[in-house]
mmCIF file of C-alpha atoms in Angstrom:
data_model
loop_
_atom_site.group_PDB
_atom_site.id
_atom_site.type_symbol
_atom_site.label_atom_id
_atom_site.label_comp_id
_atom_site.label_asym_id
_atom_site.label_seq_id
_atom_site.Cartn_x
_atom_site.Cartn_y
_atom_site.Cartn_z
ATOM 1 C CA UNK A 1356 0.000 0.000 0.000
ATOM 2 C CA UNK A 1357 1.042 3.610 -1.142
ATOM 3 C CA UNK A 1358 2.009 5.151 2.205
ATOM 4 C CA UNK A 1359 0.673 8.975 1.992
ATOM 5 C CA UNK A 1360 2.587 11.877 3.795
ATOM 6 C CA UNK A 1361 1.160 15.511 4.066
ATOM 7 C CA UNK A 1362 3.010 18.214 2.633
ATOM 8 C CA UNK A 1363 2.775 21.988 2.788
ATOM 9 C CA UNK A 1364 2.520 24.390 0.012
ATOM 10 C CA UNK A 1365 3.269 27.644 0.948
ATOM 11 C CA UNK A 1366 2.352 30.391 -1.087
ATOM 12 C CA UNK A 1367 2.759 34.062 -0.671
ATOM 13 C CA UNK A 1368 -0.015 37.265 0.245
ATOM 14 C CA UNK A 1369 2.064 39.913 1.061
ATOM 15 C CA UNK A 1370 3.850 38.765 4.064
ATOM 16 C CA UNK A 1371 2.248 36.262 5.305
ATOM 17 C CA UNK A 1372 2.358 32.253 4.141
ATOM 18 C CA UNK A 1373 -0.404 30.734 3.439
ATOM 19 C CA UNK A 1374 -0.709 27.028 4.036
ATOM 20 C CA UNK A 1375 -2.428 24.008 2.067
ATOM 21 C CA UNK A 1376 -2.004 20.192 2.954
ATOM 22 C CA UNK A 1377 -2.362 17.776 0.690
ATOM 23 C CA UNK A 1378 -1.102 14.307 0.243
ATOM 24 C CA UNK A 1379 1.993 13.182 -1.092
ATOM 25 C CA UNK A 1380 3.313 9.658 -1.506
ATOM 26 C CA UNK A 1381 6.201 8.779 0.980
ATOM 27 C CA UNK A 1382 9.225 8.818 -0.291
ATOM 28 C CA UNK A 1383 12.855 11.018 -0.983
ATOM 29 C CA UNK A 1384 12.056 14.658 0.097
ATOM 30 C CA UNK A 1385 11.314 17.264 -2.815
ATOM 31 C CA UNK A 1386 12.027 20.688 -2.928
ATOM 32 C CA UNK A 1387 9.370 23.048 -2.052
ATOM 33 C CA UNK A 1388 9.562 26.930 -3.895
ATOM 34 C CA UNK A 1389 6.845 29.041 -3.325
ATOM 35 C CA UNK A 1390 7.047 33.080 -4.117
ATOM 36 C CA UNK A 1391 5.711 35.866 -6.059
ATOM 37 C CA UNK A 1392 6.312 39.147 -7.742
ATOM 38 C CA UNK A 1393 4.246 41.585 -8.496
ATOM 39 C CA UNK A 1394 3.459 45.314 -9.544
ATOM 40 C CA UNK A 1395 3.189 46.577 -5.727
ATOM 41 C CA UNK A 1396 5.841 48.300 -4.029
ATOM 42 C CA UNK A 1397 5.935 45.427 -1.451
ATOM 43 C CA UNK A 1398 8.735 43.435 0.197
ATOM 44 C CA UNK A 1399 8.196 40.085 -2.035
ATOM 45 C CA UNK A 1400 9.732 36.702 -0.834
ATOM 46 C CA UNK A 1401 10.376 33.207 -1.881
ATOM 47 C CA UNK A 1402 9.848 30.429 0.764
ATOM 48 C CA UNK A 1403 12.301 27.297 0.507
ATOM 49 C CA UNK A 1404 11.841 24.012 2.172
ATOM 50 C CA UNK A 1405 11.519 20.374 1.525
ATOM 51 C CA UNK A 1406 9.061 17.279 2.567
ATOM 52 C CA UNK A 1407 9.220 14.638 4.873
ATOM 53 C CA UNK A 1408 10.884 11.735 3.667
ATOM 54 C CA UNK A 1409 11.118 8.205 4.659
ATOM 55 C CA UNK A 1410 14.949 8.990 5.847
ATOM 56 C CA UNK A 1411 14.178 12.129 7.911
ATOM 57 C CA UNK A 1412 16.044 12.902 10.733
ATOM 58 C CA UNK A 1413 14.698 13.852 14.409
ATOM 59 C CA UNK A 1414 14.470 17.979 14.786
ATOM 60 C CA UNK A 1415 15.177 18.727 17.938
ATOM 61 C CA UNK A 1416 12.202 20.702 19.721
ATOM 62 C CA UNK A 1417 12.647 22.488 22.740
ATOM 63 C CA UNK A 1418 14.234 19.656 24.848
ATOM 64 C CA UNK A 1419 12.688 16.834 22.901
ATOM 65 C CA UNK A 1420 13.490 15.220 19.195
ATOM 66 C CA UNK A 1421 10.596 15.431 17.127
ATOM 67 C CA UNK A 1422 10.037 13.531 13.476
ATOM 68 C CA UNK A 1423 7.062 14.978 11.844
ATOM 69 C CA UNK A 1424 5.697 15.283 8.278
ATOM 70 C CA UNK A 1425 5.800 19.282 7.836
ATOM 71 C CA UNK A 1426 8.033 20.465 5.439
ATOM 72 C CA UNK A 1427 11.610 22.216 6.672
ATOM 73 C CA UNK A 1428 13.359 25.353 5.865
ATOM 74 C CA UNK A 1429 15.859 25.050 3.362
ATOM 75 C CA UNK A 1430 18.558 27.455 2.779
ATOM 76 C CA UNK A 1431 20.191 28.486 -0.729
ATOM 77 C CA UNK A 1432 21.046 31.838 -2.655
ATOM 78 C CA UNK A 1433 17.953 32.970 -4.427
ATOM 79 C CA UNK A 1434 18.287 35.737 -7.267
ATOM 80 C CA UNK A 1435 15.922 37.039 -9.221
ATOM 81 C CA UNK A 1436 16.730 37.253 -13.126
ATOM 82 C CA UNK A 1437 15.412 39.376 -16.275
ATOM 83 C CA UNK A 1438 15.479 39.011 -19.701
ATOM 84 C CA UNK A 1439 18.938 40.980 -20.289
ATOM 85 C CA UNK A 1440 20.490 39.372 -17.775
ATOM 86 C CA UNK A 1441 20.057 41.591 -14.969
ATOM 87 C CA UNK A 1442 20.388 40.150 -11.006
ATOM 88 C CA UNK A 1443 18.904 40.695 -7.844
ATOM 89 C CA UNK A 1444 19.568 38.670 -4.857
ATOM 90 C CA UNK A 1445 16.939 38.564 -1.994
ATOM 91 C CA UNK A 1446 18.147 38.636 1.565
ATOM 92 C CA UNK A 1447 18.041 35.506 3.831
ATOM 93 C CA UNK A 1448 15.658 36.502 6.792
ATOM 94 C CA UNK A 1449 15.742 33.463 8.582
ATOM 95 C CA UNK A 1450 15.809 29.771 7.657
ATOM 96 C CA UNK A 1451 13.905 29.435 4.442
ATOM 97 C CA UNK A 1452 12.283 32.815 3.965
ATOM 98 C CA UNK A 1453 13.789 35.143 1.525
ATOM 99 C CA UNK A 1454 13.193 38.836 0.456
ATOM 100 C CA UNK A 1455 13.532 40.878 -2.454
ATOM 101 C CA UNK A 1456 13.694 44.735 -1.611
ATOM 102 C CA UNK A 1457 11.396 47.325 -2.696
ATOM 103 C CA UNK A 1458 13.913 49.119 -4.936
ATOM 104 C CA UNK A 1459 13.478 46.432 -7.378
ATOM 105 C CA UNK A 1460 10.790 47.768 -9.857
ATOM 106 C CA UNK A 1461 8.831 44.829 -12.022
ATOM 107 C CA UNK A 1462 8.637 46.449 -15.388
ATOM 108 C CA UNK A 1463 6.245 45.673 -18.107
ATOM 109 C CA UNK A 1464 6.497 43.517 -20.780
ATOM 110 C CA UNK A 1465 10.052 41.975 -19.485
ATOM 111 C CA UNK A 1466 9.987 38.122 -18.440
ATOM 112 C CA UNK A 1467 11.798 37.450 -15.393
ATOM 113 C CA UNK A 1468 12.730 34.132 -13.446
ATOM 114 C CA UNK A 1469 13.942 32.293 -10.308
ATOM 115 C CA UNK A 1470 17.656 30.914 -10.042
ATOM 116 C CA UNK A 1471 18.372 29.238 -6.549
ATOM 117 C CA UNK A 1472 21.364 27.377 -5.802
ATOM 118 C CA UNK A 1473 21.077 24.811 -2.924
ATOM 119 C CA UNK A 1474 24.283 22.964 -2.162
ATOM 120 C CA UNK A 1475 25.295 23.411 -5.710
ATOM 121 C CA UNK A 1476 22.193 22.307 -7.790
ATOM 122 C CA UNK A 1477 20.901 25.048 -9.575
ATOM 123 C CA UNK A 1478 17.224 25.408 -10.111
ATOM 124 C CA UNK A 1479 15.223 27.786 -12.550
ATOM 125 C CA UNK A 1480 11.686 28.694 -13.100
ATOM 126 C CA UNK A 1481 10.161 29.149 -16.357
ATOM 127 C CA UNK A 1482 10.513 32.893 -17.317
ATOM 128 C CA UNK A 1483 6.762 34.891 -17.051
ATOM 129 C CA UNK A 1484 6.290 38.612 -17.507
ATOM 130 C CA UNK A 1485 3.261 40.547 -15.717
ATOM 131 C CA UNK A 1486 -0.311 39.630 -17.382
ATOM 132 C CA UNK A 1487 -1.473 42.782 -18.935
ATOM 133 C CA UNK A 1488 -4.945 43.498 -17.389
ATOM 134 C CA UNK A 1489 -6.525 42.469 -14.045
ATOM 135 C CA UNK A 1490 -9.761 43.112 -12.348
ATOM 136 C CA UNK A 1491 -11.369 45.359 -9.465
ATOM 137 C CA UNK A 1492 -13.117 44.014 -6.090
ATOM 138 C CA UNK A 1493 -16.059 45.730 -4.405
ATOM 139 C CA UNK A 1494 -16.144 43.707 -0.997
ATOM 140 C CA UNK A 1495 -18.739 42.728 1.217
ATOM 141 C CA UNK A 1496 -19.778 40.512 3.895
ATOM 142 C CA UNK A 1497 -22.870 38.828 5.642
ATOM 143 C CA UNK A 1498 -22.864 37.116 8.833
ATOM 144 C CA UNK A 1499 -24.958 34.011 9.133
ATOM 145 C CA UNK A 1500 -25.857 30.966 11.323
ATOM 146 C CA UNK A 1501 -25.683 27.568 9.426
ATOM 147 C CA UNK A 1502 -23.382 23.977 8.564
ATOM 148 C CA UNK A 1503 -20.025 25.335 8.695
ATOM 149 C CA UNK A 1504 -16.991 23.001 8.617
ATOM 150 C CA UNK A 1505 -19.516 20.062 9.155
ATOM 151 C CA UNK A 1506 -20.615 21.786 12.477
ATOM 152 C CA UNK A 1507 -24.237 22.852 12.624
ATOM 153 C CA UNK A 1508 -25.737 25.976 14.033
ATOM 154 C CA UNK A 1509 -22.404 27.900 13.574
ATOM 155 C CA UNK A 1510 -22.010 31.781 13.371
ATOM 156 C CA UNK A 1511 -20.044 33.173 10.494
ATOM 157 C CA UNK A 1512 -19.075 35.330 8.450
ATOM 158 C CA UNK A 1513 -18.993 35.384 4.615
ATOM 159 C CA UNK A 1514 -16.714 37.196 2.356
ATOM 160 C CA UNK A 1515 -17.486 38.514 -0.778
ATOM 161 C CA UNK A 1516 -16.648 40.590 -3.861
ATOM 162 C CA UNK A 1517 -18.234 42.056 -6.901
ATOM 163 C CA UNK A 1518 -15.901 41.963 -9.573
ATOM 164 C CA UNK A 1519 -15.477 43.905 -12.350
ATOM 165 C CA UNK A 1520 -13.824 42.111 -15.202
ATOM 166 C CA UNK A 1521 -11.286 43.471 -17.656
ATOM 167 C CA UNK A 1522 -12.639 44.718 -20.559
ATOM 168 C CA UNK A 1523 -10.963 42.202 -22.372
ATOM 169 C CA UNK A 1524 -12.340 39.044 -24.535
ATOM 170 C CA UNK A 1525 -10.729 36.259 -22.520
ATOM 171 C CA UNK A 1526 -7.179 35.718 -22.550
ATOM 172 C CA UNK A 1527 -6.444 36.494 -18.728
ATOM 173 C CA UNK A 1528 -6.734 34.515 -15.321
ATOM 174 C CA UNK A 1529 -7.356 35.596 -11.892
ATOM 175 C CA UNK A 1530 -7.297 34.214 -8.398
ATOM 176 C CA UNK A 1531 -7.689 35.368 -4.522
ATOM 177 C CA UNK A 1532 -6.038 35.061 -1.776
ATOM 178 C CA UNK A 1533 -7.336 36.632 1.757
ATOM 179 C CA UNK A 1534 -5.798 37.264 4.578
ATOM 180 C CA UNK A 1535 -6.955 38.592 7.906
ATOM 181 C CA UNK A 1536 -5.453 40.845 10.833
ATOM 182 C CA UNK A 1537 -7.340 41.306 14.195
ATOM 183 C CA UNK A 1538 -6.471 43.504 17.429
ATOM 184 C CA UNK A 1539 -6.376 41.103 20.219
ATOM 185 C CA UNK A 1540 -6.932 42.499 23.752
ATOM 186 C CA UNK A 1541 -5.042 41.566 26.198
ATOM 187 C CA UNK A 1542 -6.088 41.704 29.650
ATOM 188 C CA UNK A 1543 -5.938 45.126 31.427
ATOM 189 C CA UNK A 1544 -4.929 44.498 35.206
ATOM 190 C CA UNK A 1545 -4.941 47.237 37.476
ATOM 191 C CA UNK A 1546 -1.396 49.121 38.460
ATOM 192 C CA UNK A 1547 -0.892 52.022 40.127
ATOM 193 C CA UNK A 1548 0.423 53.507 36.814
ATOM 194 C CA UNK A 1549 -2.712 52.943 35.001
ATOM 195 C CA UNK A 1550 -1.029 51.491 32.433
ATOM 196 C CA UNK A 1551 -2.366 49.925 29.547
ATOM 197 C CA UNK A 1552 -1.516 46.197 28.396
ATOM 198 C CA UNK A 1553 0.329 46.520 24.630
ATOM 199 C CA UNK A 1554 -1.325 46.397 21.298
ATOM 200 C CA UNK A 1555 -1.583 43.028 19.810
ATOM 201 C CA UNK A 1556 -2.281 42.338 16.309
ATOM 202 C CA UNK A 1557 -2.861 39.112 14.834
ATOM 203 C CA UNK A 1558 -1.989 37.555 11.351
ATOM 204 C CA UNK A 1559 -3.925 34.096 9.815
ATOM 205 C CA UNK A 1560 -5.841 33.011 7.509
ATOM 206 C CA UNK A 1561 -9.644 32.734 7.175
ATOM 207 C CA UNK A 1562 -9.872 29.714 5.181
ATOM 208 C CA UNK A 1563 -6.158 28.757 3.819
ATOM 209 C CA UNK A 1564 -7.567 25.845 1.836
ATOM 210 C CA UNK A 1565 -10.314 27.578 -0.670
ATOM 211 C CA UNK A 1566 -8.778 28.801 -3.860
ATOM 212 C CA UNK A 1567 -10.646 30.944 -5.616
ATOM 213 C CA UNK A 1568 -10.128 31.253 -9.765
ATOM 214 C CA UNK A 1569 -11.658 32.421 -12.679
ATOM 215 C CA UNK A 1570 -10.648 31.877 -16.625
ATOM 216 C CA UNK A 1571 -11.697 34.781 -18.438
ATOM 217 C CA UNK A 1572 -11.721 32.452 -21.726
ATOM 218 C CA UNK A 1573 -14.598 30.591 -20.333
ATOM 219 C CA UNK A 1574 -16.913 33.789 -20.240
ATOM 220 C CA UNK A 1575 -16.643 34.761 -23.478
ATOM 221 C CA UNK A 1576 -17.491 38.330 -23.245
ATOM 222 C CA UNK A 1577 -15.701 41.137 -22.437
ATOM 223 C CA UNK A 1578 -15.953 43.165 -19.044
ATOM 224 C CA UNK A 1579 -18.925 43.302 -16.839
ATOM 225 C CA UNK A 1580 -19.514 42.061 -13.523
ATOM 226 C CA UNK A 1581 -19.579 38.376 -11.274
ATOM 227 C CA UNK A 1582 -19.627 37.385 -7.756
ATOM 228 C CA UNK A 1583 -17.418 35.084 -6.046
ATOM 229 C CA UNK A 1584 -17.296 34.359 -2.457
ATOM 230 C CA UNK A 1585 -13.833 34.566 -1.170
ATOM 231 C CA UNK A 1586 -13.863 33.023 2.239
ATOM 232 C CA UNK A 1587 -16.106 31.887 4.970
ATOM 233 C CA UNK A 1588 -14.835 32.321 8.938
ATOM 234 C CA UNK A 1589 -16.471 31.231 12.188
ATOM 235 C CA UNK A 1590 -16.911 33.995 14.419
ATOM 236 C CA UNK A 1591 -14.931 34.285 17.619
ATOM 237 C CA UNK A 1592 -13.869 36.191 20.282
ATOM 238 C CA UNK A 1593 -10.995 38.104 17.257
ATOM 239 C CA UNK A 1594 -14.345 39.353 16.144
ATOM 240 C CA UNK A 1595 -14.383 41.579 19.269
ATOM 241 C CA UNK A 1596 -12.454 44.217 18.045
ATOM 242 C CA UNK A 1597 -11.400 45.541 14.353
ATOM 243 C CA UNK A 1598 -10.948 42.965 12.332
ATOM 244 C CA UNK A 1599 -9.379 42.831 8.725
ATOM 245 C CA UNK A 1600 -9.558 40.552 6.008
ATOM 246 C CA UNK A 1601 -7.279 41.278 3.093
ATOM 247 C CA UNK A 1602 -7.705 40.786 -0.267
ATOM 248 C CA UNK A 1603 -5.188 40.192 -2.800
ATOM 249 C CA UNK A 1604 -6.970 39.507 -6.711
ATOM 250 C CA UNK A 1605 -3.622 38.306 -8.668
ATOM 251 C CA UNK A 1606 -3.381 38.229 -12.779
ATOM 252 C CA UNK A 1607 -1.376 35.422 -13.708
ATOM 253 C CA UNK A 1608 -0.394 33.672 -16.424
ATOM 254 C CA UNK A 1609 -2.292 30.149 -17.911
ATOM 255 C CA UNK A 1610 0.159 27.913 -16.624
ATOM 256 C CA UNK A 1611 0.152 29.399 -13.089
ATOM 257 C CA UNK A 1612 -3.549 29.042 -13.554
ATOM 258 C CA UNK A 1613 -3.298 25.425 -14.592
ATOM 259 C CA UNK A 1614 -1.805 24.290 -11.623
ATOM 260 C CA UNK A 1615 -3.700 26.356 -8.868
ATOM 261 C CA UNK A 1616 -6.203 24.503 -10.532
ATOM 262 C CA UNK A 1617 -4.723 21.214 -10.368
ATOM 263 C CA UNK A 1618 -4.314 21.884 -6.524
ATOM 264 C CA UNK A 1619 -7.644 22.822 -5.870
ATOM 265 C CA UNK A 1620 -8.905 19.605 -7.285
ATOM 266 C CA UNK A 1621 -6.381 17.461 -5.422
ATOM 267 C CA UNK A 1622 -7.507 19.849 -2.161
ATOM 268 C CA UNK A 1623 -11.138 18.967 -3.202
ATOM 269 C CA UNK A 1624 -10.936 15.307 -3.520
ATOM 270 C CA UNK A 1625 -13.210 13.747 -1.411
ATOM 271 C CA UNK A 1626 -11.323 10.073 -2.150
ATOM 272 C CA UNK A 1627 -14.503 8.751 -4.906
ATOM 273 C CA UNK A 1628 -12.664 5.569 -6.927
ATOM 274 C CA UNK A 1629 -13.187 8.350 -9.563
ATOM 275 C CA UNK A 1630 -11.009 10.524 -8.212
ATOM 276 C CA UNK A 1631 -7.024 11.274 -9.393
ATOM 277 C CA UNK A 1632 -5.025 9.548 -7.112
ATOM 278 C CA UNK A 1633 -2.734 11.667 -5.184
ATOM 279 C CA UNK A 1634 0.447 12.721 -6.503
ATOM 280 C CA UNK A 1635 2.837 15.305 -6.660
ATOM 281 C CA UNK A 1636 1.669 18.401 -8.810
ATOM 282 C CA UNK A 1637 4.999 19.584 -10.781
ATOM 283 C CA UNK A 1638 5.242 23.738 -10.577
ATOM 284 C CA UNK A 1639 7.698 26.007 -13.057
ATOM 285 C CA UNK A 1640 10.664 25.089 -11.632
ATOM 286 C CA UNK A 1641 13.181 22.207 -11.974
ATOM 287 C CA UNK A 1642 16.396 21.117 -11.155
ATOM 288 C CA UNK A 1643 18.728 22.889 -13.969
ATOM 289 C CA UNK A 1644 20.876 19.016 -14.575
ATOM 290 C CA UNK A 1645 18.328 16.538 -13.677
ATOM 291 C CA UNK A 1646 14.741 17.228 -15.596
ATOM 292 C CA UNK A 1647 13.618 14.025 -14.029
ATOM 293 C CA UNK A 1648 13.305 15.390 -10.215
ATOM 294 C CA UNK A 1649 9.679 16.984 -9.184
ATOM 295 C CA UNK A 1650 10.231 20.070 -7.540
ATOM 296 C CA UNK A 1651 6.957 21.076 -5.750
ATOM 297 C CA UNK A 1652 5.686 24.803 -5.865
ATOM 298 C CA UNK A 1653 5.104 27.675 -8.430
ATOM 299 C CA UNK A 1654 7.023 31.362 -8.719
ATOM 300 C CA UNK A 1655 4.572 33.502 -9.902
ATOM 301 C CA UNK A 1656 4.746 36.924 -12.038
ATOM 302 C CA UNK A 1657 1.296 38.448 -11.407
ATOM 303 C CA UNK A 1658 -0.606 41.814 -11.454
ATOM 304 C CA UNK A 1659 -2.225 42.612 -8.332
ATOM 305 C CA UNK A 1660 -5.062 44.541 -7.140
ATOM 306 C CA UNK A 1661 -5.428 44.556 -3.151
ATOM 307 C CA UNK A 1662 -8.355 45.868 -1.327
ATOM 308 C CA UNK A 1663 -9.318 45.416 2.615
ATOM 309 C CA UNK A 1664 -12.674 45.819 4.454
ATOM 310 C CA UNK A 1665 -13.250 45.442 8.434
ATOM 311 C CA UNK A 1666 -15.384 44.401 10.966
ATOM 312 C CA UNK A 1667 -16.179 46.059 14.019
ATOM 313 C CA UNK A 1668 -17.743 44.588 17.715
ATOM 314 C CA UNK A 1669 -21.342 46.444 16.632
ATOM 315 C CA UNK A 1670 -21.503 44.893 13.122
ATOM 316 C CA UNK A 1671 -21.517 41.208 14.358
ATOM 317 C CA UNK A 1672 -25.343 40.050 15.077
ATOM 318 C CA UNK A 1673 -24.385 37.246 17.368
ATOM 319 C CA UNK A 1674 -23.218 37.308 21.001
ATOM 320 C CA UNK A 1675 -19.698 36.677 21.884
ATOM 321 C CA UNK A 1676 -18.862 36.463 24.969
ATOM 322 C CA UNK A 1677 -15.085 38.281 26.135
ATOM 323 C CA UNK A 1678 -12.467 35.595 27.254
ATOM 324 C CA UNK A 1679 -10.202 38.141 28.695
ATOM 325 C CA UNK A 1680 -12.225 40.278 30.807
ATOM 326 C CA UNK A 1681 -10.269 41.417 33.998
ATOM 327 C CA UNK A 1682 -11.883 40.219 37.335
ATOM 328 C CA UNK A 1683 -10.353 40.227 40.858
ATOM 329 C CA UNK A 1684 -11.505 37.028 41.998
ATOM 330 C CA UNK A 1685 -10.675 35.231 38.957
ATOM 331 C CA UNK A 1686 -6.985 33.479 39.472
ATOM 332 C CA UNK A 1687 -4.198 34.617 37.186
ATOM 333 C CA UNK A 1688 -3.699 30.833 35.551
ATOM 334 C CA UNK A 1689 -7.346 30.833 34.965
ATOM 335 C CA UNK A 1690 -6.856 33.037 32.247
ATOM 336 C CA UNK A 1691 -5.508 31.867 28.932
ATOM 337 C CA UNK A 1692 -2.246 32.231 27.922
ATOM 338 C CA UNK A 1693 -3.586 34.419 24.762
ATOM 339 C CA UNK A 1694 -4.685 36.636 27.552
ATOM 340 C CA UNK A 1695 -1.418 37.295 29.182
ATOM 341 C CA UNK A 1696 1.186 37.515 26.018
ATOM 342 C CA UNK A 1697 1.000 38.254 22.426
ATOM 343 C CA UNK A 1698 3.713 36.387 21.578
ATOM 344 C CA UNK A 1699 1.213 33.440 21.952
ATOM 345 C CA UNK A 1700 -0.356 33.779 18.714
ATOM 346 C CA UNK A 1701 2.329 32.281 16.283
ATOM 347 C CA UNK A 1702 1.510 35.369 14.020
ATOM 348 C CA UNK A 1703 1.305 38.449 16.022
ATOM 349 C CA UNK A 1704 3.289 41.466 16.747
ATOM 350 C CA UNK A 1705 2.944 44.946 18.854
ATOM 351 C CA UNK A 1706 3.158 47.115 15.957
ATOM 352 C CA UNK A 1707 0.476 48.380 14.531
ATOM 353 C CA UNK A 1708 -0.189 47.715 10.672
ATOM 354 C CA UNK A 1709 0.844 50.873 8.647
ATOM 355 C CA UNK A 1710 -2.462 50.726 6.425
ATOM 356 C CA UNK A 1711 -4.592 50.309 9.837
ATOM 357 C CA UNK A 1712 -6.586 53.302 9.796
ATOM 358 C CA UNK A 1713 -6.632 54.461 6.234
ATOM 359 C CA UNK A 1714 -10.253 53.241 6.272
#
């Protein structure tokens, strides 16, 4: 029997990684690349790591080994290439993330590609230049109380947009990706300084496993309008304050298309003996002297539109009640963690998000 390990694709909104499992047969680790440029003046990064194979080694954890199936941070030299030869190298952050600086202007109608070198194999992706045309987003949402996630009777929230379509006859491809910020309150214990608890903000992912795409040579018209809902969230206690959710609508090319397409059936297989079996979905890259080795992933070149729309505690219909609330009979380890630190949220920091309160 095939024995099936989950792997990560990681693919980029802004800063943030975005996270889809899906399985892969067990077997020698592959190379994950995930990454995108784009139009924006935006710090844009490439993401490097590889599966779990049959051969892995313990990672050490704390004070414990660990063997488990998520992908690891790989490190290399990543440099972005144009047409004419010109370089740019993006800067290691840490293990396996990468950024290009904002200096580096994407200009029209040039192709550009990947080279990353990882203990001397070279890899390339196929060279793509920004799609021409892309469409605008009018977003909404509408809260509601149904099956959610198999769970019945749930409150949540729905995003959507109302796009407007390139006036163009076909011959361009969009998808979404949403993201979603929060402001987290900590708890506010009394001092005698009166002082405040720190902001918190938190970074995630409403629903990391829809993909949302539309072929504009299936329409066959040019311009107008559709709807498409983006993502669906329960609501929470992050629904308490502001909350964002952040939408990126990328042009990219038919091949990129192709294989966010190929994922989202493999995502979307419900295991029917119709089904595809599971297998590894090859990207644009490939190992430079070995055509034969599957390197997992896609670079993308893409024209982005991003637009953002918020919640606040008055717009949500449904009670929630407030985990954090301050009382002084209520025993400091009674409150959660999240309560105490914002550090606890794997994606959070103190500062607050430059685009905040442009809206």
């Amino acid at each position: 029997n095939t024995l099936l390990k989950s792997v990560t694709l990681l693919f980029l909104l802004g800063s943030c990684v975005e996270q889809i499992d899906f399985p892969l047969n067990k077997g020698t680790s592959k190379l994950v690349v995930s990454g995108q440029i784009s139009n924006l003046n935006e710090y844009k990064y490439v993401f490097l790591s590889e599966t779990t194979s049959s051969d892995r080694q313990p990672l050490l954890s704390g004070q414990y080994y660990v063997l488990n199936d998520l992908p690891r941070p790989v490190d290399g030299l990543v440099t972005l290439v144009n047409e004419a030869g010109d370089k740019w190298d993006y800067q290691r952050e840490e293990a396996g993330k990468y950024r290009l600086d904002t200096t580096v202007v994407i200009e029209e109608g040039v192709l550009y590609h990947l080279e990353i070198t990882i203990n001397g194999t070279k890899y390339t992706s196929e060279p793509e230049k920004l799609p021409e045309v892309v469409g605008t987003d009018e977003l909404g949402y509408t809260f509601e109380r149904g099956v959610l996630q198999d769970s019945p009777d749930i409150a949540f929230i729905s995003i959507n947009t109302d796009v407007t379509l390139p006036t163009q006859n076909g011959g361009y491809y969009l998808r979404w990706d949403v993201d979603e910020v929060y402001y987290w309150n900590l708890t506010f214990f009394p001092n005698s300084f009166n002082k405040a608890p720190p902001d918190c903000y938190v970074f995630g992912f409403p629903e990391p496993e829809r993909i949302t795409l539309l072929n504009g040579d299936q329409l066959g018209t040019s311009g107008g309008n559709t709807s498409q809902i983006l993502a669906e969230r329960i609501i929470d206690e992050s629904f308490l304050s502001r909350h964002y959710f952040n939408v990126r609508q990328a042009s990219i090319s038919k091949s990129a298309y192709e294989y966010w397409r190929k994922v989202r059936e493999l995502v979307n297989n419900t295991g029917s003996v119709f089904d595809t079996p599971p297998a590894p979905i090859r990207g644009n890259l490939s190992n430079a002297s070995d055509e034969n080795e599957i390197v997992l992933g896609y670079f993308e070149v893409a024209r982005v539109t991003q637009t953002r729309i918020y919640t606040t505690r008055a717009d949500v219909p449904f009670f929630e009640p407030e985990v954090c609330t301050y009382s002084p009979t209520r025993p400091i380890d009674d409150y959660p963690k999240t309560c105490l630190r914002c550090s606890e949220f794997p994606n959070s920091t103190g500062e607050t998000p430059h685009w905040w309160f442009d809206q």
